[in-house]
Each structure stands twice: as C-alpha cells, then as structure tokens.
Amino acid sequence: MNLEKNVEIYLNLLKIDYIFDSKYARIVILFYEILATRIKAAYSFVRQQNRLALSNQCLHSWGDFMTSFKNKMRQTVVLMIVLISAISITACFSTSDQGSQTIGSATTQPPDFTSSPSDPGQNNDVSVLVEPPPAANEQSGNIRPVSGVSLIINNGADRTSDPIMHLSVLLTEYAEIGVMKIGFTNDCSDGEWGDFTDNIDILSPTLNGEVTVSIQFQDYDRVLSQCITSSIMHDNEGPEITFTTYPSASIEQGSRASISYSVTDASAISSVTCRLNQLEKPCLADSNNIDISEMPEGSYIFSIDAVDELGNTSHGQVAWSVVSSTKHLLQSILVRNENKVDILVVIDNSGSMAYEQQSMALRTSNFLSILQGLDWRIAITTTDPTATLSVNTADPKLNGLIAPVGSKKVYKYVSDGLFLPINNHPGEFYIESTLSQSDAQNRLSQTLQRPETGSGKEQAIYATYRMIERGFTEQNKNPVQHNFFRDGANFSALVISDEDESASGTKNDPQNLMSLVYNTFQGQKAFSWHSIITKPKDENCLKTYGATYGERYNQLSLMTGGLIGSVCESDYASQLAGIANGIRQLVKTLTLSCQPLPQFPIVVLKDGQTYSGTYTIEGVNLKFDAELPAGGYSIDYHCLK
C-alpha cells in the first residue's frame, strides 16, 4: 500500500477514537480537517521533490510521538495536541528539505521508493509506503480476477438504434482498482487506460451488427484483472424488402399478377403494410406470395412499408401496366391492276465487298428478264450512311437536283439516301421498263458494280429510310426521290450486302421503316424487302466471303414476305429470279399496317362484298393465289399494339 493510503487509514482511526467521546466531538472534527489538509499538502510537496524515503521516516517518528502524547494528555489538552501534531509533522517534512544534502549515490534510473518499519516491534499499524502505480503496463503477465463486476450496456437492452451507448460498471464486492480501459474486442486487446468510471457514454465503431464492449482493470500493484465483456446488437436500418417475383413492365388485360416478396430484419418486425395503388392492407413478414387476378387496363404500383421493433422503417415497390395488347384495324386499299412496281436496289460498296463487286455485273445479268410484263422502275443507292462526293463536269440536267442551280461543278453524292447517277448517263437516276432489255440490263449492271470504296458502316435500312425522308418529309423535298414513287405502283427494295445493319438508331429499325412506308403512302402500296446477304447460321459463307450475319435484313424480309439469298453464291441468277418472281407477286399482294394475329379472323371485302380469294399470310402481306382484280378492298384484322 502507498503513503496516501497509510495516512488516510491512520486519520480515520484517530477520528473514530476521539469521536466516541462526545464532549470532544467538535474539537476532533476540527483536528481531523486541519491535520488532513496539512498532511496532504506536505505529502504533495515531498513527492514533487522526490523525498519519499525521508517522508516515510518522518511519518513513523510522528506516529510514535502521537501515540505517546495521546495516552498521557487525552482528556486535557486535545486542542494542543491538534496544533502540536500539525506543526510537528509539517516541521518534519519542511526541515527534511533544508539545504542540499544528497541521500544515497547519484543514479539515472527512475526512482523506486520503498520502506519498511525501523523497529519491527513498533509501528505495526503503518503499512509499507510505495509510489502509486505508474502508467498501466499490460506486459506484466499477472492476472488477478475481480469478482462481483458487471458491465451493463444501455440498462441491459439487447439491441439499439443509437450509435451512442451508455455503459454502467457495477461492483458488488470491494476491488482495488487503479485504472481501467474500455475497448471493443473480446480479449481486451484494444482501448486506452484511464481513470476508473462507473458510468460513461461511448460511440460504437460498428453499425448494424453485434457490438462487443470490453473493460479491464489494473490495481496499484500493476496487476491486471480478467477481461470483462458484454455485447449489444446495433440496428438503425429498416427491414430489408426483397421482391423475388413480380409482373413485367406490362401485362395483358385480364392476366394474373403474381408477387412474391420477403421482409427480414436483424430486429423483430413490428408491422408490414401492403398497398395496391390506394388499396391498403396489413401483410405478413418473412416470405409471402400475393396473386391479383383479372386486372383491368391501367397503371399499378404495389408497395410495402415495414417497421421493425426499434422504429426503423423501409419502403419497397414494383410497378407495371395492364394493357390491351391487341388493336382492331379496318384498312382500305385501292388496287388499280396496273402492274406497276418501283424497285430500289441498295448495294454494299464497302471494302469488304471487293470480291463480290468484281463480278457484280455478271451476277445480276438475268434480273430484268424475270420482270418482263411488269411496268417497273429501278433506282440505285448504296449502304453508305454519309454522302461521299466527287467532282465532275457540270451538266445542265442536274441543276437543282444534286447541285445548286448555275453551279459549274457537280457534287456526286453516293448515298445517305441519294440515288446514284446511272453509269454513262449523266443526269439520269432511274432505269425503266420502257428501255430495251439489253440497254436496261447494261445500265443496271454497270451502275451496280462500284469503282469506289465506301464507308465500312453498312446501313441499307437507314439509306432506304433517308431516301423516303428526302422525297416526302423534309421541308425541301428532293424531286429525284419524290418522283421515283409513282401513283398506283407497289414498292420493293433489294439489298446486296455481306454485313448486317451496323447501327441501331431509330432509322435503322425494320419496324420503323415499315411504318414509314405505310404512313407515307397511307397504306396504298404493297411493300416487300428482299435480301442477298450472309444468311444467319450459314457458317460456310461467314468463313469465306461473309463478314457478319445479316440478322436485321433477314428479319425485315420475313416481316414483308421477301426472299432471302446468299451473298456468297458465285452467280445470283437463280436467287434474283426468285426475287424477281417475288416482286411480280406484289400485284397479288395486300400489305397491311402490321402483322395480323392468326387467332383473330381476317375479313377481306372487295367493293363491299366478301372476297373469296385464298391467300397466305407472310409477315404484313396477304399473298393471294391469283392476281387481284382492280377495285376497292377492305381488310378487317387484329394486330398487337
């Protein structure tokens, strides 16, 4: 035990001894207060001057003196004892510090002050005086268990939502505690040593999980206590809401909506509330299923609000629309029976088509012969999405068409929806059935075989879309594109390319092109798209001369009942013959605004009467077995919206 405790014990004994004599009570209390103050002041001074050895000696002498004096003069000179005692011990401490006397030899080691009684037979009430423990040393290795200690967090709660937690340290048995530390590990390996406290607020380093708090003590002999721990669950997040099954963005009217969800939390769930738009009902926690049947058309939001026992809240929702996916249409088409067809050929002039371009004239030599008997018109453009230009001698025939009026130079646009001039025929952009077959075939073959190398970004659908835009929807309509389309003529497009559409914009979409054709010509033109491409899944072609599968060109051909050929064939004769026959079939075709649904009846009327001609459905086209007589046709059908 140290000096402070020796002094405190002795004073308490002295006070008790005198207090039993009631007539000296007030004097004893005064004595105790004066003496305690003087001794503590003297001890503080001595300690600062490193004179503990001397102070121990003085205190022992004072103790002997005090015992003798008390026995002899107890009932007569109490007040004198008080004064003499206070003065004596103060003088002892003060006198011991006079001069510059050196006790012991000089040393550089930290002081270690110990003492034992000078006379073993006397002064047994005064314990050994030692320096109070230095800063805590966890390397001592000694453990002295402390019993009767409880560490309580938040008054014993097992969970909390507040990161600030209150600790209470309860001691039910006496324990000598010098310092203590608070940490957050199970083995007390962290934390800083400090003064003992039995109540303190701490900030948790862990959120939304189990928090372990540890305390450990060290006594004045630098001996550690055992590690004492307690834990609490921290939770300041609302319950987790998970939707495992829910409707897609839109479902068909009358369909059933199935919803599966789960609500879980580290704490207990207090309440779960479900809402379907404005309809509110209590729901269950954990995993549950909800079925909503026969939903009318409209927009729906299914939401869940959950609260846990700590008051944490959360919200989750899913949304969908109930639609009628079908539309009922009545379309009128006027058939003139003029056998007219306007044909657009879109040729791939990119570098990857160099091999095919070498013999393009030969490959297409028989195309026009199959079209005999039709009133046809052909224009040619390329898959190049940008206008490549070259400089030629001005031609008066071109003024105002692809160059400003009066220009001395002509800028020859290769694509972006503009037509190629017919080879060796400046100012002409169409090849027509009024020409002799040999002249017409020669013009077609020579124009299709391109000398330039165009863009590697092949976009045949885009080029066709832009061609129609230039002729009909732009503010300054291009007369070349506008005049290509004749009244009463059907429309067919043929693409020759070894790659697919390279972009995915609005004008590259097959359905958007079909809608543009339908809306521009008010549903009065039969339309088909034919493709000579790298056919999907044709690996042999892909490994030889095919660059990529022509997926979107293939799709557009299927949607319009067009034919699909292979760009890798050495001779396109048979394929072009089939395509030419397909073009001829346009005079037997009614093109609808959308692909009709087979589960709904299709009713065809001609001039108000049921038309009995048989047909097949090929995409958006109704292809009849026989050529359609002239007249007004009405088609009643259903499509998907």
XYZ file of C-alpha atoms in Angstrom:
641
model
C 0.000 0.000 0.000
C 1.233 3.548 -0.644
C 1.725 6.638 1.501
C -1.664 8.195 0.785
C -3.489 5.107 1.997
C -1.321 4.915 5.168
C -2.203 8.478 6.035
C -5.871 8.006 5.278
C -6.155 4.848 7.430
C -4.379 6.416 10.373
C -6.507 9.568 10.317
C -9.706 7.570 10.156
C -8.669 5.513 13.184
C -7.751 8.642 15.088
C -11.048 10.270 14.216
C -13.056 7.230 15.347
C -11.102 7.028 18.625
C -11.949 10.596 19.551
C -15.444 10.769 18.222
C -16.739 8.322 20.839
C -16.011 10.943 23.497
C -18.889 13.277 22.599
C -17.585 16.262 24.509
C -14.583 16.343 22.233
C -16.537 15.717 19.004
C -16.310 19.215 17.588
C -12.649 19.526 18.516
C -11.849 16.159 16.910
C -13.583 17.087 13.673
C -11.663 20.362 13.536
C -8.461 18.497 14.269
C -9.143 15.955 11.534
C -9.809 18.567 8.882
C -6.760 20.670 9.735
C -4.471 17.685 10.022
C -5.669 16.097 6.771
C -5.121 19.314 4.862
C -1.612 19.837 6.216
C -0.532 16.241 5.678
C -1.794 16.136 2.095
C -0.079 19.424 1.281
C 3.151 18.214 2.855
C 2.948 14.882 1.045
C 2.386 16.579 -2.292
C 5.418 18.766 -1.753
C 7.653 15.899 -0.706
C 6.564 13.801 -3.617
C 7.361 16.546 -6.072
C 10.860 16.835 -4.568
C 11.476 13.072 -4.692
C 11.884 12.817 -0.917
C 9.650 9.834 -0.229
C 12.272 7.941 1.727
C 12.668 10.835 4.139
C 8.901 11.348 4.403
C 8.399 7.731 5.465
C 10.937 8.174 8.255
C 9.252 11.366 9.469
C 5.823 9.790 9.422
C 6.987 6.860 11.550
C 8.504 9.257 14.115
C 5.328 11.322 14.139
C 3.263 8.190 14.705
C 5.278 7.214 17.789
C 5.032 10.726 19.104
C 1.294 10.886 18.528
C 0.599 7.591 20.304
C 2.532 8.578 23.446
C 1.062 12.041 23.540
C -2.481 10.800 23.151
C -2.280 8.364 26.084
C -0.850 10.895 28.515
C -2.898 14.009 27.735
C -6.033 12.713 26.111
C -8.666 14.457 28.252
C -6.975 17.766 28.979
C -5.000 19.078 26.041
C -6.804 17.826 22.952
C -6.655 21.135 21.177
C -2.950 21.461 21.980
C -2.352 18.027 20.531
C -4.040 19.112 17.340
C -1.878 22.142 16.973
C 1.359 20.480 18.058
C 0.716 17.470 15.811
C 0.037 19.586 12.755
C 3.047 21.764 13.439
C 5.276 18.790 14.213
C 4.627 16.864 11.052
C 4.799 19.979 8.903
C 8.110 20.897 10.515
C 9.350 17.374 9.934
C 8.612 17.499 6.247
C 9.851 21.050 5.897
C 13.055 20.532 7.892
C 13.909 17.438 5.859
C 14.078 19.503 2.734
C 16.624 22.094 4.060
C 19.952 22.519 2.392
C 21.394 20.468 -0.465
C 22.174 17.232 1.332
C 22.357 14.190 -1.014
C 20.880 10.889 0.135
C 22.457 7.858 -1.490
C 24.510 7.817 -4.667
C 23.585 9.531 -7.926
C 21.624 7.414 -10.437
C 19.985 7.864 -13.821
C 17.322 5.190 -13.182
C 13.697 6.217 -12.375
C 13.113 6.388 -8.620
C 11.707 3.317 -6.854
C 10.661 4.270 -3.316
C 10.086 1.544 -0.739
C 10.390 1.440 3.045
C 9.876 -0.918 5.974
C 9.385 -0.215 9.717
C 12.620 0.755 11.502
C 11.657 -1.193 14.618
C 9.839 -4.473 13.923
C 8.322 -4.359 17.344
C 6.653 -0.986 16.938
C 4.512 0.949 14.464
C 2.762 -2.137 13.117
C -0.260 -0.052 12.064
C 1.692 1.765 9.374
C 1.950 -0.198 6.096
C 4.854 -0.145 3.683
C 4.798 3.094 1.726
C 5.308 2.812 -2.036
C 4.937 5.096 -5.040
C 1.420 4.904 -6.648
C 1.421 2.683 -9.769
C 2.928 4.182 -12.887
C 1.083 4.127 -16.209
C -0.586 0.792 -16.861
C 1.709 -1.912 -18.145
C -0.074 -4.739 -19.979
C 3.136 -6.742 -20.235
C 3.222 -7.712 -16.567
C 1.547 -11.044 -17.376
C -0.180 -11.289 -13.981
C -3.951 -11.676 -13.788
C -5.928 -11.104 -10.607
C -9.600 -11.920 -11.201
C -12.049 -9.336 -9.940
C -15.314 -10.752 -8.667
C -18.670 -9.080 -8.400
C -18.209 -6.929 -11.549
C -20.995 -6.388 -14.094
C -20.725 -4.495 -17.404
C -24.163 -3.295 -18.486
C -24.927 -1.628 -21.843
C -27.984 0.619 -22.206
C -29.512 -0.646 -18.952
C -29.452 -4.234 -20.157
C -31.098 -3.784 -23.587
C -30.190 -6.416 -26.175
C -30.362 -4.050 -29.177
C -30.342 -0.356 -30.020
C -30.637 2.002 -32.971
C -28.447 4.695 -31.386
C -24.690 4.557 -32.085
C -24.067 6.287 -28.718
C -24.284 3.687 -25.970
C -24.287 4.075 -22.181
C -22.027 1.817 -20.102
C -22.560 1.077 -16.409
C -19.904 -0.730 -14.338
C -21.391 -2.320 -11.222
C -19.121 -3.511 -8.376
C -20.892 -5.693 -5.797
C -17.660 -6.577 -3.964
C -14.683 -4.489 -2.922
C -11.951 -4.316 -5.558
C -8.742 -2.325 -5.593
C -8.825 -0.525 -8.954
C -6.116 1.848 -10.043
C -7.036 2.419 -13.715
C -9.346 0.890 -16.292
C -9.719 0.764 -20.057
C -12.658 0.314 -22.420
C -12.345 -1.474 -25.766
C -14.347 -3.257 -28.440
C -12.675 -6.672 -28.673
C -13.351 -9.953 -26.909
C -9.827 -10.145 -25.475
C -9.382 -6.533 -24.254
C -6.544 -6.060 -26.752
C -7.611 -2.503 -27.594
C -8.573 0.619 -25.664
C -6.710 3.302 -23.705
C -6.046 3.262 -19.949
C -7.666 5.969 -17.855
C -9.331 6.741 -14.549
C -11.979 4.404 -13.255
C -15.543 5.450 -14.008
C -18.735 3.572 -13.393
C -20.887 5.446 -15.959
C -19.845 6.634 -19.406
C -21.262 7.153 -22.911
C -19.318 5.642 -25.821
C -19.613 5.795 -29.616
C -19.888 2.397 -31.260
C -17.356 1.712 -34.025
C -19.716 -0.866 -35.538
C -23.085 -0.076 -37.090
C -25.805 -2.549 -37.972
C -24.225 -5.536 -36.330
C -23.243 -7.008 -32.987
C -21.155 -4.626 -30.865
C -18.828 -6.140 -28.250
C -17.628 -3.877 -25.402
C -14.805 -4.926 -23.074
C -13.372 -3.492 -19.851
C -10.260 -4.369 -17.871
C -8.813 -3.032 -14.598
C -5.318 -2.668 -13.178
C -4.637 -2.318 -9.447
C -1.936 -0.326 -7.700
C 0.452 -3.259 -7.975
C 0.082 -3.182 -11.765
C -1.772 -6.471 -11.817
C -4.462 -6.852 -14.486
C -7.958 -8.108 -13.927
C -9.664 -10.576 -16.217
C -11.263 -9.256 -19.453
C -14.943 -8.487 -18.879
C -17.199 -8.218 -21.945
C -20.767 -7.523 -22.870
C -22.499 -7.136 -26.230
C -25.492 -5.476 -27.849
C -26.957 -5.534 -31.351
C -26.910 -2.209 -33.205
C -29.569 -1.738 -35.874
C -30.535 1.602 -37.415
C -31.650 0.295 -40.813
C -35.190 -0.548 -41.745
C -36.241 -4.081 -42.668
C -34.922 -5.449 -45.964
C -37.698 -5.770 -48.541
C -36.992 -8.085 -51.486
C -39.296 -8.780 -54.432
C -38.466 -12.142 -55.989
C -41.423 -12.376 -58.393
C -43.420 -9.522 -59.873
C -45.107 -8.623 -63.181
C -43.106 -7.442 -66.162
C -43.376 -3.842 -67.322
C -46.703 -4.562 -68.997
C -49.108 -7.474 -68.974
C -52.181 -8.297 -70.996
C -55.559 -7.198 -69.762
C -57.238 -9.968 -67.765
C -53.929 -11.598 -66.851
C -52.985 -12.584 -63.309
C -50.253 -10.671 -61.484
C -48.150 -12.793 -59.120
C -45.949 -11.140 -56.500
C -43.507 -12.883 -54.166
C -41.678 -10.895 -51.515
C -39.777 -11.218 -48.262
C -39.354 -8.820 -45.330
C -36.449 -9.547 -42.976
C -34.557 -7.624 -40.310
C -31.928 -8.106 -37.617
C -34.583 -6.978 -35.141
C -38.118 -8.235 -34.854
C -40.603 -6.942 -37.439
C -43.211 -4.690 -35.875
C -45.545 -4.182 -38.848
C -45.821 -4.737 -42.615
C -48.305 -2.776 -44.724
C -49.067 -3.546 -48.388
C -50.684 -1.177 -50.878
C -52.015 -1.691 -54.396
C -52.447 1.867 -55.626
C -54.822 3.285 -52.961
C -55.925 -0.053 -51.506
C -54.116 -0.731 -48.206
C -53.957 -3.982 -46.235
C -51.745 -5.461 -43.494
C -49.295 -8.092 -44.720
C -47.047 -10.710 -43.193
C -43.308 -10.630 -42.676
C -40.820 -13.232 -43.915
C -41.635 -14.765 -47.356
C -45.111 -14.445 -48.856
C -46.994 -14.699 -52.161
C -49.780 -12.465 -53.446
C -51.950 -13.170 -56.512
C -54.012 -10.455 -58.193
C -56.346 -11.788 -60.888
C -58.325 -10.262 -63.750
C -56.709 -6.870 -63.623
C -58.326 -4.156 -65.721
C -56.305 -1.907 -68.004
C -54.316 0.740 -66.158
C -51.122 1.542 -64.262
C -50.385 -0.168 -60.961
C -47.944 0.269 -58.064
C -47.625 -2.402 -55.397
C -45.719 -1.112 -52.365
C -44.621 -2.447 -48.984
C -43.846 -0.384 -45.863
C -42.164 -2.204 -42.991
C -41.249 -1.134 -39.437
C -39.005 -3.028 -37.014
C -39.206 -3.025 -33.210
C -36.673 -0.184 -32.972
C -38.793 2.067 -35.180
C -36.598 1.780 -38.288
C -38.674 1.977 -41.480
C -38.229 0.910 -45.097
C -40.204 1.091 -48.327
C -40.186 -1.032 -51.472
C -42.344 -1.101 -54.565
C -42.808 -2.538 -58.034
C -44.813 -1.020 -60.879
C -46.399 -2.343 -64.057
C -49.087 -1.570 -66.567
C -52.038 -3.652 -67.652
C -52.702 -3.099 -71.319
C -54.781 -4.477 -74.067
C -52.050 -5.743 -76.348
C -54.229 -6.014 -79.430
C -55.737 -3.418 -81.693
C -58.609 -3.817 -84.103
C -57.982 -2.349 -87.548
C -60.001 -1.742 -90.690
C -57.793 -0.910 -93.669
C -58.833 0.160 -97.167
C -56.626 -0.417 -100.226
C -57.303 0.623 -103.820
C -55.995 -1.905 -106.363
C -55.607 -0.426 -109.855
C -54.274 -3.516 -111.569
C -51.639 -1.521 -113.429
C -48.790 -3.981 -112.747
C -46.568 -1.120 -111.613
C -43.661 -1.670 -109.239
C -40.923 0.737 -108.135
C -37.714 -1.089 -107.157
C -34.894 0.300 -105.010
C -31.566 -1.590 -105.134
C -29.233 -0.903 -102.175
C -25.697 -2.078 -102.969
C -22.892 -2.526 -100.428
C -19.881 -0.544 -101.709
C -17.653 -1.088 -98.655
C -14.178 -2.605 -98.793
C -15.391 -5.999 -97.563
C -17.442 -6.380 -100.768
C -14.419 -6.101 -103.086
C -14.641 -9.747 -104.172
C -18.366 -9.633 -104.910
C -18.021 -6.286 -106.705
C -15.536 -7.740 -109.194
C -18.297 -9.724 -110.893
C -21.411 -7.813 -109.844
C -22.366 -7.076 -113.456
C -22.244 -10.772 -114.349
C -24.018 -11.864 -111.190
C -27.050 -9.650 -111.937
C -27.253 -10.163 -115.698
C -30.600 -12.001 -115.747
C -32.511 -9.962 -113.207
C -34.578 -7.840 -115.570
C -35.611 -10.705 -117.802
C -37.754 -12.100 -114.981
C -39.578 -8.779 -114.659
C -40.955 -8.829 -118.174
C -44.609 -7.946 -118.263
C -44.366 -5.517 -115.353
C -44.201 -1.740 -115.529
C -41.079 -1.342 -113.422
C -38.747 1.491 -112.435
C -35.360 0.944 -110.736
C -33.188 3.354 -108.724
C -29.878 2.537 -107.048
C -28.264 3.756 -103.824
C -25.563 2.398 -101.505
C -25.299 1.274 -97.899
C -23.031 4.258 -97.184
C -24.740 6.362 -94.463
C -22.840 9.524 -95.412
C -22.710 11.462 -98.669
C -19.364 10.831 -100.363
C -18.768 13.393 -103.094
C -16.554 13.730 -106.125
C -16.145 16.488 -108.713
C -17.391 16.098 -112.278
C -18.104 18.366 -115.223
C -21.277 20.329 -114.725
C -24.336 19.017 -116.514
C -27.339 21.309 -117.023
C -29.669 18.365 -116.462
C -28.527 18.157 -112.838
C -29.133 21.790 -111.917
C -31.286 21.960 -108.819
C -31.200 18.219 -108.246
C -27.908 17.477 -106.517
C -26.118 20.795 -107.007
C -27.097 24.458 -106.780
C -28.533 25.980 -109.938
C -25.758 27.579 -112.003
C -23.004 25.605 -110.321
C -20.075 24.861 -112.602
C -19.254 21.722 -110.672
C -21.439 18.816 -109.669
C -21.029 17.109 -106.317
C -21.857 13.479 -106.876
C -23.467 12.069 -103.741
C -23.005 8.340 -103.364
C -25.564 7.710 -100.601
C -27.276 8.986 -97.427
C -30.475 8.153 -99.256
C -29.498 9.848 -102.522
C -29.594 7.931 -105.815
C -26.533 7.041 -107.854
C -26.468 8.559 -111.332
C -26.860 5.857 -113.970
C -23.427 4.927 -115.278
C -22.536 6.758 -118.525
C -25.877 8.603 -118.439
C -25.333 11.835 -116.525
C -28.435 13.363 -115.041
C -30.401 10.103 -115.146
C -31.253 8.308 -111.922
C -33.849 5.720 -112.985
C -33.794 2.667 -115.225
C -37.255 1.943 -116.641
C -39.051 -0.878 -118.423
C -39.531 1.355 -121.490
C -35.872 0.734 -122.385
C -34.824 -2.289 -124.333
C -33.974 -5.203 -122.097
C -30.291 -5.225 -123.139
C -29.886 -1.472 -122.653
C -31.643 -1.573 -119.326
C -29.631 -4.593 -118.131
C -26.367 -2.957 -119.227
C -27.175 0.234 -117.329
C -28.125 -1.730 -114.214
C -25.044 -3.972 -114.182
C -22.571 -1.160 -114.784
C -24.112 1.051 -112.113
C -24.213 -1.755 -109.538
C -20.501 -2.520 -109.968
C -18.953 0.299 -107.945
C -15.436 1.668 -108.510
C -15.244 3.496 -105.168
C -14.711 2.121 -101.690
C -17.437 3.462 -99.467
C -17.934 3.518 -95.730
C -17.450 0.338 -93.734
C -20.574 1.232 -91.746
C -23.153 -0.514 -93.910
C -26.713 0.738 -93.305
C -29.174 -0.333 -96.002
C -32.290 0.203 -93.867
C -31.087 3.679 -92.931
C -30.378 4.539 -96.589
C -33.910 3.464 -97.586
C -35.434 5.439 -94.711
C -33.457 8.554 -95.692
C -34.459 8.169 -99.332
C -38.156 8.355 -98.405
C -37.499 11.199 -95.957
C -35.731 13.239 -98.620
C -38.585 12.814 -101.065
C -41.579 13.314 -98.760
C -40.987 14.501 -95.208
C -38.149 17.028 -95.397
C -39.112 20.670 -95.843
C -37.222 20.923 -99.125
C -38.365 17.754 -100.849
C -35.815 16.331 -103.245
C -37.609 15.902 -106.598
C -35.444 12.952 -107.660
C -36.510 10.894 -104.642
C -40.080 12.208 -104.674
C -40.728 11.454 -108.338
C -39.313 7.958 -108.076
C -42.544 6.761 -106.478
C -45.440 6.554 -108.940
C -49.127 6.525 -108.144
C -50.584 3.045 -108.281
C -47.141 1.383 -108.120
C -46.116 -1.051 -105.425
C -42.711 -0.708 -103.750
C -39.954 -3.290 -103.388
C -36.399 -2.999 -102.064
C -33.423 -5.302 -102.672
C -30.253 -5.174 -100.561
C -26.964 -6.870 -101.549
C -24.504 -6.845 -98.624
C -22.101 -9.130 -96.752
C -22.724 -7.388 -93.401
C -25.702 -6.509 -91.225
C -27.009 -3.030 -90.405
C -24.137 -1.505 -88.430
C -26.104 0.996 -86.329
C -29.130 0.780 -84.049
C -30.809 4.171 -84.330
C -34.454 4.932 -84.983
C -33.910 4.941 -88.732
C -32.095 1.595 -88.634
C -35.062 -0.298 -87.214
C -37.032 -2.659 -89.525
C -40.406 -1.911 -87.914
C -39.848 1.841 -88.155
C -39.092 1.558 -91.868
C -42.289 -0.423 -92.422
C -44.284 2.191 -90.512
C -42.703 4.980 -92.571
C -43.712 3.276 -95.825
C -47.251 2.671 -94.582
C -47.758 6.208 -93.246
C -46.116 7.991 -96.184
C -48.302 6.237 -98.750
C -51.352 5.827 -96.483
C -51.328 2.051 -96.772
C -51.825 2.087 -100.555
C -48.530 0.469 -101.577
C -47.711 -3.195 -101.221
C -44.159 -3.390 -99.850
C -41.551 -6.155 -99.796
C -37.888 -6.287 -98.770
C -35.583 -8.846 -100.403
C -32.083 -9.677 -99.169
C -28.931 -11.179 -100.676
C -26.867 -11.398 -97.508
C -24.790 -13.597 -95.247
C -27.705 -15.743 -94.180
C -27.984 -16.356 -90.437
C -26.378 -19.670 -89.371
C -24.615 -20.054 -92.763
C -21.176 -20.717 -91.272
C -19.556 -21.667 -94.584
C -20.466 -18.312 -96.097
C -19.381 -16.466 -92.963
C -15.953 -18.121 -93.074
C -15.385 -17.304 -96.757
C -16.825 -14.022 -98.028
C -19.479 -13.172 -95.450
C -18.418 -10.559 -92.918
C -21.353 -10.778 -90.458
C -24.769 -12.415 -90.433
C -27.433 -10.132 -91.907
C -29.830 -10.538 -88.982
C -31.892 -7.374 -89.398
C -32.094 -7.636 -93.179
C -33.273 -11.224 -92.716
C -35.861 -10.033 -90.179
C -37.219 -7.343 -92.492
C -37.548 -9.842 -95.349
C -39.535 -12.204 -93.135
C -41.772 -9.355 -91.979
C -42.654 -8.393 -95.553
C -42.690 -11.819 -97.203
C -39.480 -11.097 -99.118
C -36.959 -13.637 -100.386
C -33.542 -14.244 -98.810
C -30.478 -15.237 -100.854
C -26.778 -15.787 -100.124
C -24.162 -13.178 -100.967
C -21.542 -15.948 -101.220
C -23.104 -17.525 -104.348
C -20.921 -17.133 -107.436
C -23.987 -16.448 -109.589
C -27.011 -14.574 -108.336
C -29.107 -15.674 -111.309
C -31.332 -18.185 -109.523
C -31.668 -16.002 -106.456
C -32.522 -12.927 -108.485
C -35.015 -14.968 -110.466
C -36.759 -15.845 -107.222
C -36.629 -12.237 -106.074
C -37.994 -11.049 -109.407
C -40.857 -13.515 -109.068
C -41.398 -12.213 -105.549
C -41.620 -8.701 -106.909
C -44.126 -9.896 -109.503
C -46.193 -11.265 -106.624
C -46.783 -7.741 -105.379
C -49.658 -7.450 -107.858
C -51.263 -10.300 -105.884
C -50.448 -8.775 -102.504
C -52.214 -6.608 -99.977
C -49.785 -5.081 -97.454
C -51.249 -4.449 -94.015
C -50.074 -1.901 -91.470
C -48.923 -4.630 -89.073
C -48.662 -8.385 -88.878
C -52.167 -9.800 -88.307
C -52.784 -12.113 -85.365
C -53.846 -15.572 -86.538
C -56.149 -16.152 -83.546
C -58.460 -13.414 -84.796
C -60.451 -13.760 -88.037
C -59.378 -11.733 -91.083
C -62.229 -10.472 -93.221
C -61.489 -9.255 -96.783
C -64.127 -7.311 -98.685
C -63.944 -6.119 -102.302
C -66.280 -3.285 -103.176
C -68.306 -4.064 -100.050
C -68.675 -7.780 -100.738
C -66.791 -10.691 -99.198
C -63.805 -11.565 -101.353
C -63.363 -15.319 -101.607
C -59.807 -15.419 -102.943
C -57.456 -17.642 -100.997
C -54.244 -16.254 -99.548
C -51.345 -16.925 -97.233
C -50.033 -14.605 -94.537
C -46.363 -13.663 -94.988
C -45.469 -11.083 -92.389
C -47.535 -7.989 -93.063
C -48.549 -9.217 -96.501
C -51.582 -11.190 -97.602
C -50.402 -13.020 -100.732
C -53.263 -14.240 -102.883
C -53.049 -17.161 -105.236
C -54.296 -15.119 -108.171
C -53.750 -11.574 -109.324
C -56.095 -9.190 -107.571
C -58.820 -7.630 -109.691
C -58.953 -3.852 -109.682
C -61.240 -2.387 -107.065
C -61.541 -1.152 -103.511
C -60.521 -3.676 -100.841
C -61.307 -3.546 -97.134
C -59.448 -5.732 -94.638
C -60.656 -6.263 -91.050
C -57.936 -7.709 -88.766
C -56.208 -7.532 -85.377
C -52.564 -6.789 -84.521
C -50.518 -6.426 -81.427
C -50.298 -2.879 -80.208
